[in-house]
Amino acid sequence: MTPYKKPKRYFEKSGVVDPGASYYVPLENVTNSDRQDIKTMVDMGRYFSIFAPRQSGKTTFFKEFCSRLAKNPTYIPILLSFQFMKNLSAASFYGRIGESLFEQLKDRLTAINCDQRDAVEAYLKLVEISDHGGIYDFFTAMNRLIQSKKIIIFIDEFDGIPQSELENFLTTLRELYQEYKGRQDKALYSMGLVGIRNITKLIVGGVSPFNIADQVKLPPFTLKNVRELYGQYTAETNQPFTEEAVKRVFEQTTGQPWLVNRIGTILTVDIRPETTESITAEDVDSALETLLYEENSHFDNITEKAKQYKETFMDVVFDGVEYVPGDEEQSLLLTHGLIKSEGKKLRVSNPIY
């Protein structure tokens, strides 16, 4: 009989997934409404918004995508985050953006031995970014200095932008997009804003300043994803999951990544640890009971949101109410992943919730 082997990795339950330390599968079918994938949108010079609830794999997805882009010296992928910036003054906010932009740009130009590196570094010594006008001027200069490269920017936790700068920042991005749309001789080639809200639908000052962008909704795991994720654990330990167990997990979670990973941990650490005995559907039922009675940050977060919109959520739970596009409370419950729309009907996102 094949012996049990201690796993080399674990099921991630917090933060970005490191494929070297955690089990990892790439999400499938991450596309816009035209069924174009992220790489296609980048090469078309599109701006886009990636939105999904917390703990659903957004940051992991775009970091992995940028690591693939970095293998081609034509691309200059830059990763920014607006986390912890909500209460900053405008000057501090733009100053931090500038510092991160400058550092990452210099590092990338050095790594790919770009011919324009010296010219860019000379420019960076003369400027600092302190307002939205500085953002516009910076990228206008980059479009002039390094036309042979494509800067691709992802901004994580975009919801953390200081509210006072939301309109200024988005309007600046819109102007840059419109001015250079259709041109190949531009350095700021594509941009993705990552958050829990659909940024393309934000209304600021009576208008939508970012309606030039594509909408990309991050999907949950497919059944195939769940099977492959658990299969990685099996390959390391020789402990299999029955197909019925995998399907049971998928049915109960509908592929929500945090739930899939957490159940994987409970099954392999608490229910059937250190054995080559198969994990069964009955084991999954035991794991679900453990999960439902434990305290964790994921349940704390969704419970808080459900309490805020209690009546609307309870209506969905018991009545299967009709979806009303634009309804504020329904939209917020959808945004935070508690409910989902199926045609004209609303349903709770998964049986666990």
mmCIF file of C-alpha atoms in Angstrom:
data_model
loop_
_atom_site.group_PDB
_atom_site.id
_atom_site.type_symbol
_atom_site.label_atom_id
_atom_site.label_comp_id
_atom_site.label_asym_id
_atom_site.label_seq_id
_atom_site.Cartn_x
_atom_site.Cartn_y
_atom_site.Cartn_z
ATOM 1 C CA MET A 1 0.000 0.000 0.000
ATOM 2 C CA THR A 2 1.305 3.445 -0.900
ATOM 3 C CA PRO A 3 2.314 5.229 2.334
ATOM 4 C CA TYR A 4 1.045 8.586 3.489
ATOM 5 C CA LYS A 5 3.459 11.474 2.929
ATOM 6 C CA LYS A 6 3.477 14.722 4.836
ATOM 7 C CA PRO A 7 2.212 17.566 2.599
ATOM 8 C CA LYS A 8 4.659 20.181 1.365
ATOM 9 C CA ARG A 9 1.992 22.870 0.995
ATOM 10 C CA TYR A 10 -1.288 23.833 2.643
ATOM 11 C CA PHE A 11 -4.733 25.189 1.784
ATOM 12 C CA GLU A 12 -4.557 28.995 1.955
ATOM 13 C CA LYS A 13 -7.199 30.808 4.030
ATOM 14 C CA SER A 14 -5.802 34.331 4.246
ATOM 15 C CA GLY A 15 -4.026 36.694 1.916
ATOM 16 C CA VAL A 16 -2.439 36.141 -1.464
ATOM 17 C CA VAL A 17 -1.827 32.547 -2.519
ATOM 18 C CA ASP A 18 1.854 31.676 -2.982
ATOM 19 C CA PRO A 19 1.924 28.642 -5.315
ATOM 20 C CA GLY A 20 5.187 27.560 -3.707
ATOM 21 C CA ALA A 21 3.596 27.361 -0.265
ATOM 22 C CA SER A 22 -0.106 26.817 -0.962
ATOM 23 C CA TYR A 23 -2.242 24.740 -3.290
ATOM 24 C CA TYR A 24 -3.171 26.875 -6.248
ATOM 25 C CA VAL A 25 -5.246 26.657 -9.430
ATOM 26 C CA PRO A 26 -5.780 29.538 -11.872
ATOM 27 C CA LEU A 27 -9.336 30.770 -12.278
ATOM 28 C CA GLU A 28 -11.029 29.920 -15.559
ATOM 29 C CA ASN A 29 -13.080 32.119 -17.892
ATOM 30 C CA VAL A 30 -11.974 35.504 -16.540
ATOM 31 C CA THR A 31 -13.366 37.623 -19.367
ATOM 32 C CA ASN A 32 -15.275 40.781 -20.158
ATOM 33 C CA SER A 33 -18.782 40.860 -21.622
ATOM 34 C CA ASP A 34 -17.318 40.272 -25.094
ATOM 35 C CA ARG A 35 -15.646 37.037 -23.872
ATOM 36 C CA GLN A 36 -12.183 38.575 -24.228
ATOM 37 C CA ASP A 37 -9.643 37.451 -21.625
ATOM 38 C CA ILE A 38 -7.350 39.781 -19.663
ATOM 39 C CA LYS A 39 -4.367 39.283 -21.972
ATOM 40 C CA THR A 40 -6.494 40.202 -24.993
ATOM 41 C CA MET A 41 -7.760 43.329 -23.247
ATOM 42 C CA VAL A 42 -4.221 44.331 -22.295
ATOM 43 C CA ASP A 43 -2.963 43.928 -25.853
ATOM 44 C CA MET A 44 -5.924 45.971 -27.111
ATOM 45 C CA GLY A 45 -4.935 48.779 -24.754
ATOM 46 C CA ARG A 46 -8.127 48.524 -22.729
ATOM 47 C CA TYR A 47 -8.846 49.861 -19.253
ATOM 48 C CA PHE A 48 -10.921 47.512 -17.116
ATOM 49 C CA SER A 49 -12.394 46.949 -13.693
ATOM 50 C CA ILE A 50 -11.980 43.597 -11.936
ATOM 51 C CA PHE A 51 -14.478 43.229 -9.130
ATOM 52 C CA ALA A 52 -15.377 40.412 -6.753
ATOM 53 C CA PRO A 53 -16.169 39.976 -3.041
ATOM 54 C CA ARG A 54 -13.391 39.799 -0.483
ATOM 55 C CA GLN A 55 -11.472 36.507 -0.141
ATOM 56 C CA SER A 56 -12.362 35.414 -3.663
ATOM 57 C CA GLY A 57 -8.900 35.486 -5.221
ATOM 58 C CA LYS A 58 -8.652 38.929 -6.871
ATOM 59 C CA THR A 59 -5.168 39.826 -5.689
ATOM 60 C CA THR A 60 -3.838 36.328 -6.335
ATOM 61 C CA PHE A 61 -5.240 36.387 -9.862
ATOM 62 C CA PHE A 62 -3.731 39.645 -11.053
ATOM 63 C CA LYS A 63 -0.364 39.080 -9.322
ATOM 64 C CA GLU A 64 -0.045 35.767 -11.111
ATOM 65 C CA PHE A 65 -1.086 37.431 -14.379
ATOM 66 C CA CYS A 66 1.558 40.137 -13.950
ATOM 67 C CA SER A 67 4.239 37.536 -13.275
ATOM 68 C CA ARG A 68 3.394 35.995 -16.647
ATOM 69 C CA LEU A 69 3.487 39.394 -18.350
ATOM 70 C CA ALA A 70 6.927 40.049 -16.864
ATOM 71 C CA LYS A 71 8.399 37.190 -18.893
ATOM 72 C CA ASN A 72 8.054 39.419 -21.974
ATOM 73 C CA PRO A 73 10.392 42.480 -21.894
ATOM 74 C CA THR A 74 7.859 44.512 -23.879
ATOM 75 C CA TYR A 75 5.628 44.794 -20.807
ATOM 76 C CA ILE A 76 6.189 46.862 -17.684
ATOM 77 C CA PRO A 77 3.670 45.509 -15.144
ATOM 78 C CA ILE A 78 3.218 47.759 -12.112
ATOM 79 C CA LEU A 79 1.232 46.784 -9.034
ATOM 80 C CA LEU A 80 -0.251 49.474 -6.802
ATOM 81 C CA SER A 81 -2.537 49.203 -3.792
ATOM 82 C CA PHE A 82 -4.825 51.787 -2.221
ATOM 83 C CA GLN A 83 -5.175 49.804 0.993
ATOM 84 C CA PHE A 84 -4.770 52.019 4.077
ATOM 85 C CA MET A 85 -4.980 55.199 1.961
ATOM 86 C CA LYS A 86 -8.602 56.134 2.660
ATOM 87 C CA ASN A 87 -7.819 58.799 5.258
ATOM 88 C CA LEU A 88 -4.758 60.338 3.616
ATOM 89 C CA SER A 89 -4.633 63.905 2.387
ATOM 90 C CA ALA A 90 -4.507 64.394 -1.383
ATOM 91 C CA ALA A 91 -0.813 65.289 -1.279
ATOM 92 C CA SER A 92 0.101 62.213 0.794
ATOM 93 C CA PHE A 93 -2.061 59.964 -1.393
ATOM 94 C CA TYR A 94 -0.469 61.071 -4.653
ATOM 95 C CA GLY A 95 2.965 61.136 -3.057
ATOM 96 C CA ARG A 96 2.711 57.471 -2.143
ATOM 97 C CA ILE A 97 1.488 56.591 -5.625
ATOM 98 C CA GLY A 98 4.461 58.428 -7.084
ATOM 99 C CA GLU A 99 6.992 56.675 -4.856
ATOM 100 C CA SER A 100 5.691 53.244 -5.801
ATOM 101 C CA LEU A 101 5.424 54.097 -9.500
ATOM 102 C CA PHE A 102 8.961 55.482 -9.677
ATOM 103 C CA GLU A 103 10.539 52.578 -7.777
ATOM 104 C CA GLN A 104 8.815 49.844 -9.765
ATOM 105 C CA LEU A 105 9.431 51.591 -13.079
ATOM 106 C CA LYS A 106 13.162 51.969 -12.434
ATOM 107 C CA ASP A 107 13.474 48.364 -11.276
ATOM 108 C CA ARG A 108 11.703 47.050 -14.363
ATOM 109 C CA LEU A 109 13.650 49.192 -16.819
ATOM 110 C CA THR A 110 16.862 47.947 -15.209
ATOM 111 C CA ALA A 111 15.713 44.327 -15.302
ATOM 112 C CA ILE A 112 14.943 44.447 -19.033
ATOM 113 C CA ASN A 113 17.948 46.681 -19.822
ATOM 114 C CA CYS A 114 15.746 49.298 -21.502
ATOM 115 C CA ASP A 115 17.584 51.757 -23.769
ATOM 116 C CA GLN A 116 15.533 54.641 -22.366
ATOM 117 C CA ARG A 117 16.317 53.890 -18.724
ATOM 118 C CA ASP A 118 18.744 56.785 -18.232
ATOM 119 C CA ALA A 119 16.359 59.287 -19.804
ATOM 120 C CA VAL A 120 13.504 58.108 -17.598
ATOM 121 C CA GLU A 121 15.629 58.207 -14.429
ATOM 122 C CA ALA A 122 16.790 61.732 -15.270
ATOM 123 C CA TYR A 123 13.134 62.793 -15.633
ATOM 124 C CA LEU A 124 12.107 61.136 -12.361
ATOM 125 C CA LYS A 125 14.758 63.114 -10.443
ATOM 126 C CA LEU A 126 13.054 66.350 -11.510
ATOM 127 C CA VAL A 127 9.417 65.559 -10.672
ATOM 128 C CA GLU A 128 7.160 64.543 -7.835
ATOM 129 C CA ILE A 129 3.471 63.715 -7.899
ATOM 130 C CA SER A 130 1.307 65.667 -5.461
ATOM 131 C CA ASP A 131 -2.069 65.885 -7.229
ATOM 132 C CA HIS A 132 -4.079 64.355 -10.079
ATOM 133 C CA GLY A 133 -2.463 66.759 -12.526
ATOM 134 C CA GLY A 134 0.866 65.202 -11.613
ATOM 135 C CA ILE A 135 -0.506 61.772 -12.565
ATOM 136 C CA TYR A 136 -1.529 63.113 -15.973
ATOM 137 C CA ASP A 137 1.837 64.810 -16.538
ATOM 138 C CA PHE A 138 3.788 61.729 -15.457
ATOM 139 C CA PHE A 139 2.094 59.372 -17.895
ATOM 140 C CA THR A 140 2.188 61.945 -20.673
ATOM 141 C CA ALA A 141 5.961 62.102 -20.171
ATOM 142 C CA MET A 142 6.251 58.291 -20.122
ATOM 143 C CA ASN A 143 4.272 58.125 -23.358
ATOM 144 C CA ARG A 144 6.941 60.371 -24.864
ATOM 145 C CA LEU A 145 10.008 58.715 -23.345
ATOM 146 C CA ILE A 146 9.357 54.970 -23.640
ATOM 147 C CA GLN A 147 6.969 54.408 -26.523
ATOM 148 C CA SER A 148 8.559 51.025 -27.254
ATOM 149 C CA LYS A 149 7.316 49.543 -23.976
ATOM 150 C CA LYS A 150 3.855 48.910 -22.584
ATOM 151 C CA ILE A 151 3.133 49.963 -19.006
ATOM 152 C CA ILE A 152 0.354 47.833 -17.510
ATOM 153 C CA ILE A 153 -0.954 49.021 -14.144
ATOM 154 C CA PHE A 154 -3.126 47.156 -11.688
ATOM 155 C CA ILE A 155 -4.484 49.008 -8.660
ATOM 156 C CA ASP A 156 -5.576 46.649 -5.886
ATOM 157 C CA GLU A 157 -8.018 47.651 -3.132
ATOM 158 C CA PHE A 158 -9.217 50.549 -5.254
ATOM 159 C CA ASP A 159 -12.093 51.017 -2.807
ATOM 160 C CA GLY A 160 -9.497 52.463 -0.410
ATOM 161 C CA ILE A 161 -9.032 55.655 -2.459
ATOM 162 C CA PRO A 162 -9.650 58.870 -0.471
ATOM 163 C CA GLN A 163 -13.223 59.860 -1.285
ATOM 164 C CA SER A 164 -12.174 63.428 -2.009
ATOM 165 C CA GLU A 165 -9.963 62.215 -4.876
ATOM 166 C CA LEU A 166 -12.279 59.656 -6.471
ATOM 167 C CA GLU A 167 -13.611 61.975 -9.166
ATOM 168 C CA ASN A 168 -10.247 63.643 -9.848
ATOM 169 C CA PHE A 169 -8.397 60.334 -10.166
ATOM 170 C CA LEU A 170 -10.935 58.554 -12.364
ATOM 171 C CA THR A 171 -11.395 61.590 -14.584
ATOM 172 C CA THR A 172 -7.617 61.774 -15.085
ATOM 173 C CA LEU A 173 -7.516 58.117 -16.150
ATOM 174 C CA ARG A 174 -10.417 58.745 -18.502
ATOM 175 C CA GLU A 175 -8.620 61.671 -20.121
ATOM 176 C CA LEU A 176 -5.442 59.635 -20.613
ATOM 177 C CA TYR A 177 -7.435 56.805 -22.153
ATOM 178 C CA GLN A 178 -9.353 59.058 -24.519
ATOM 179 C CA GLU A 179 -6.288 61.025 -25.593
ATOM 180 C CA TYR A 180 -4.241 57.969 -26.531
ATOM 181 C CA LYS A 181 -7.012 55.605 -27.589
ATOM 182 C CA GLY A 182 -6.113 53.680 -30.717
ATOM 183 C CA ARG A 183 -2.467 54.764 -30.684
ATOM 184 C CA GLN A 184 0.373 52.268 -30.423
ATOM 185 C CA ASP A 185 2.996 54.883 -29.486
ATOM 186 C CA LYS A 186 2.039 55.103 -25.828
ATOM 187 C CA ALA A 187 3.684 53.827 -22.687
ATOM 188 C CA LEU A 188 0.601 53.695 -20.420
ATOM 189 C CA TYR A 189 -0.972 50.924 -22.419
ATOM 190 C CA SER A 190 -3.564 49.304 -20.181
ATOM 191 C CA MET A 191 -4.953 49.604 -16.658
ATOM 192 C CA GLY A 192 -6.985 47.438 -14.306
ATOM 193 C CA LEU A 193 -8.729 48.666 -11.173
ATOM 194 C CA VAL A 194 -9.349 45.885 -8.674
ATOM 195 C CA GLY A 195 -11.953 46.027 -5.919
ATOM 196 C CA ILE A 196 -15.225 44.746 -4.555
ATOM 197 C CA ARG A 197 -17.292 47.397 -6.332
ATOM 198 C CA ASN A 198 -18.004 47.600 -10.033
ATOM 199 C CA ILE A 199 -16.057 50.816 -10.568
ATOM 200 C CA THR A 200 -17.388 51.295 -14.104
ATOM 201 C CA LYS A 201 -20.831 52.018 -12.615
ATOM 202 C CA LEU A 202 -19.741 54.586 -10.047
ATOM 203 C CA ILE A 203 -21.560 57.882 -10.368
ATOM 204 C CA VAL A 204 -19.574 60.921 -9.237
ATOM 205 C CA GLY A 205 -20.943 64.416 -9.682
ATOM 206 C CA GLY A 206 -23.864 63.069 -11.694
ATOM 207 C CA VAL A 207 -21.687 61.259 -14.264
ATOM 208 C CA SER A 208 -19.712 58.024 -14.515
ATOM 209 C CA PRO A 209 -16.051 59.072 -14.895
ATOM 210 C CA PHE A 210 -14.820 55.551 -15.675
ATOM 211 C CA ASN A 211 -17.476 54.259 -18.062
ATOM 212 C CA ILE A 212 -14.785 53.828 -20.732
ATOM 213 C CA ALA A 213 -13.658 50.641 -18.988
ATOM 214 C CA ASP A 214 -14.552 47.001 -19.511
ATOM 215 C CA GLN A 215 -16.253 45.134 -16.691
ATOM 216 C CA VAL A 216 -14.615 41.910 -15.551
ATOM 217 C CA LYS A 217 -16.314 39.891 -12.847
ATOM 218 C CA LEU A 218 -14.081 37.305 -11.247
ATOM 219 C CA PRO A 219 -15.794 33.892 -11.349
ATOM 220 C CA PRO A 220 -15.729 31.299 -8.548
ATOM 221 C CA PHE A 221 -13.928 27.980 -8.864
ATOM 222 C CA THR A 222 -15.417 25.513 -11.314
ATOM 223 C CA LEU A 223 -15.877 21.853 -10.403
ATOM 224 C CA LYS A 224 -12.725 21.214 -12.422
ATOM 225 C CA ASN A 225 -10.833 23.791 -10.341
ATOM 226 C CA VAL A 226 -11.916 22.140 -7.076
ATOM 227 C CA ARG A 227 -10.927 18.720 -8.391
ATOM 228 C CA GLU A 228 -7.496 20.001 -9.460
ATOM 229 C CA LEU A 229 -6.906 21.871 -6.174
ATOM 230 C CA TYR A 230 -7.635 18.809 -4.057
ATOM 231 C CA GLY A 231 -5.733 16.673 -6.569
ATOM 232 C CA GLN A 232 -2.571 18.609 -5.727
ATOM 233 C CA TYR A 233 -2.944 17.570 -2.091
ATOM 234 C CA THR A 234 -3.456 13.956 -3.181
ATOM 235 C CA ALA A 235 -0.320 14.056 -5.353
ATOM 236 C CA GLU A 236 1.750 15.184 -2.353
ATOM 237 C CA THR A 237 0.273 12.904 0.321
ATOM 238 C CA ASN A 238 -1.271 9.902 -1.492
ATOM 239 C CA GLN A 239 -4.585 10.618 0.251
ATOM 240 C CA PRO A 240 -7.396 10.710 -2.339
ATOM 241 C CA PHE A 241 -10.734 12.481 -2.438
ATOM 242 C CA THR A 242 -13.615 10.496 -3.880
ATOM 243 C CA GLU A 243 -15.385 12.132 -6.813
ATOM 244 C CA GLU A 244 -18.530 12.281 -4.676
ATOM 245 C CA ALA A 245 -16.606 14.231 -2.020
ATOM 246 C CA VAL A 246 -15.315 16.747 -4.561
ATOM 247 C CA LYS A 247 -18.801 17.227 -5.991
ATOM 248 C CA ARG A 248 -20.241 17.635 -2.498
ATOM 249 C CA VAL A 249 -17.770 20.413 -1.707
ATOM 250 C CA PHE A 250 -18.554 22.148 -4.989
ATOM 251 C CA GLU A 251 -22.324 21.881 -4.447
ATOM 252 C CA GLN A 252 -22.116 23.348 -0.949
ATOM 253 C CA THR A 253 -19.664 26.156 -1.764
ATOM 254 C CA THR A 254 -20.568 26.800 -5.433
ATOM 255 C CA GLY A 255 -16.809 27.231 -5.833
ATOM 256 C CA GLN A 256 -16.247 30.125 -3.411
ATOM 257 C CA PRO A 257 -12.421 29.961 -3.070
ATOM 258 C CA TRP A 258 -12.123 30.672 0.649
ATOM 259 C CA LEU A 259 -14.744 28.071 1.510
ATOM 260 C CA VAL A 260 -13.155 25.460 -0.765
ATOM 261 C CA ASN A 261 -9.746 25.985 0.845
ATOM 262 C CA ARG A 262 -11.072 26.056 4.401
ATOM 263 C CA ILE A 263 -13.017 22.821 3.924
ATOM 264 C CA GLY A 264 -9.891 21.266 2.420
ATOM 265 C CA THR A 265 -8.000 22.085 5.614
ATOM 266 C CA ILE A 266 -10.712 20.727 7.918
ATOM 267 C CA LEU A 267 -10.949 17.509 5.914
ATOM 268 C CA THR A 268 -7.209 16.835 5.889
ATOM 269 C CA VAL A 269 -6.260 18.157 9.321
ATOM 270 C CA ASP A 270 -9.317 17.434 11.501
ATOM 271 C CA ILE A 271 -11.501 14.784 9.867
ATOM 272 C CA ARG A 272 -9.031 12.371 8.224
ATOM 273 C CA PRO A 273 -5.490 13.440 9.123
ATOM 274 C CA GLU A 274 -2.288 11.637 8.119
ATOM 275 C CA THR A 275 -3.844 8.686 6.338
ATOM 276 C CA THR A 276 -4.257 7.342 2.828
ATOM 277 C CA GLU A 277 -7.911 6.504 3.474
ATOM 278 C CA SER A 278 -10.162 8.213 0.939
ATOM 279 C CA ILE A 279 -11.985 11.387 1.918
ATOM 280 C CA THR A 280 -15.677 10.735 1.287
ATOM 281 C CA ALA A 281 -18.862 12.723 0.886
ATOM 282 C CA GLU A 282 -19.752 11.767 4.472
ATOM 283 C CA ASP A 283 -16.462 13.297 5.593
ATOM 284 C CA VAL A 284 -17.418 16.480 3.763
ATOM 285 C CA ASP A 285 -20.699 16.602 5.716
ATOM 286 C CA SER A 286 -18.707 16.362 8.955
ATOM 287 C CA ALA A 287 -16.374 19.125 7.782
ATOM 288 C CA LEU A 288 -19.341 21.340 6.934
ATOM 289 C CA GLU A 289 -20.698 20.959 10.458
ATOM 290 C CA THR A 290 -17.299 21.918 11.879
ATOM 291 C CA LEU A 291 -17.102 24.907 9.563
ATOM 292 C CA LEU A 292 -20.555 26.210 10.407
ATOM 293 C CA TYR A 293 -19.824 26.312 14.126
ATOM 294 C CA GLU A 294 -16.353 27.826 14.053
ATOM 295 C CA GLU A 295 -15.460 31.491 14.311
ATOM 296 C CA ASN A 296 -13.557 32.931 11.350
ATOM 297 C CA SER A 297 -13.042 36.266 9.621
ATOM 298 C CA HIS A 298 -14.906 35.163 6.505
ATOM 299 C CA PHE A 299 -18.148 34.496 8.367
ATOM 300 C CA ASP A 300 -17.662 37.646 10.455
ATOM 301 C CA ASN A 301 -17.470 39.712 7.275
ATOM 302 C CA ILE A 302 -20.518 38.276 5.521
ATOM 303 C CA THR A 303 -22.552 38.292 8.747
ATOM 304 C CA GLU A 304 -21.841 41.999 9.177
ATOM 305 C CA LYS A 305 -23.045 42.694 5.635
ATOM 306 C CA ALA A 306 -26.144 40.502 6.058
ATOM 307 C CA LYS A 307 -27.079 42.372 9.246
ATOM 308 C CA GLN A 308 -26.765 45.739 7.482
ATOM 309 C CA TYR A 309 -29.326 44.686 4.877
ATOM 310 C CA LYS A 310 -31.165 42.119 6.981
ATOM 311 C CA GLU A 311 -34.663 42.481 5.546
ATOM 312 C CA THR A 312 -33.520 42.309 1.934
ATOM 313 C CA PHE A 313 -31.275 39.331 2.658
ATOM 314 C CA MET A 314 -34.035 37.456 4.493
ATOM 315 C CA ASP A 315 -36.400 38.110 1.594
ATOM 316 C CA VAL A 316 -33.891 36.414 -0.715
ATOM 317 C CA VAL A 317 -33.417 33.502 1.709
ATOM 318 C CA PHE A 318 -37.106 32.675 2.043
ATOM 319 C CA ASP A 319 -38.856 34.130 -0.975
ATOM 320 C CA GLY A 320 -36.429 33.976 -3.889
ATOM 321 C CA VAL A 321 -37.297 37.584 -4.731
ATOM 322 C CA GLU A 322 -37.029 39.131 -8.174
ATOM 323 C CA TYR A 323 -33.847 40.917 -9.139
ATOM 324 C CA VAL A 324 -34.319 44.665 -9.504
ATOM 325 C CA PRO A 325 -31.306 46.208 -11.324
ATOM 326 C CA GLY A 326 -30.257 49.373 -9.531
ATOM 327 C CA ASP A 327 -31.842 48.460 -6.188
ATOM 328 C CA GLU A 328 -29.276 49.687 -3.675
ATOM 329 C CA GLU A 329 -29.542 46.947 -1.054
ATOM 330 C CA GLN A 330 -29.726 44.132 -3.588
ATOM 331 C CA SER A 331 -26.688 45.586 -5.372
ATOM 332 C CA LEU A 332 -24.674 45.768 -2.164
ATOM 333 C CA LEU A 333 -25.520 42.173 -1.219
ATOM 334 C CA LEU A 334 -24.485 41.112 -4.720
ATOM 335 C CA THR A 335 -21.277 43.124 -4.432
ATOM 336 C CA HIS A 336 -20.316 41.437 -1.163
ATOM 337 C CA GLY A 337 -21.082 37.986 -2.547
ATOM 338 C CA LEU A 338 -23.942 37.000 -0.244
ATOM 339 C CA ILE A 339 -26.438 36.604 -3.070
ATOM 340 C CA LYS A 340 -26.332 35.951 -6.815
ATOM 341 C CA SER A 341 -28.699 36.624 -9.678
ATOM 342 C CA GLU A 342 -30.078 33.835 -11.840
ATOM 343 C CA GLY A 343 -31.913 35.600 -14.613
ATOM 344 C CA LYS A 344 -34.687 37.566 -12.930
ATOM 345 C CA LYS A 345 -34.380 35.718 -9.619
ATOM 346 C CA LEU A 346 -32.048 36.251 -6.679
ATOM 347 C CA ARG A 347 -30.615 33.351 -4.698
ATOM 348 C CA VAL A 348 -28.264 33.041 -1.730
ATOM 349 C CA SER A 349 -24.801 32.474 -3.197
ATOM 350 C CA ASN A 350 -24.314 28.999 -1.744
ATOM 351 C CA PRO A 351 -25.960 26.580 0.716
ATOM 352 C CA ILE A 352 -23.404 27.368 3.429
ATOM 353 C CA TYR A 353 -24.407 31.041 3.501
#
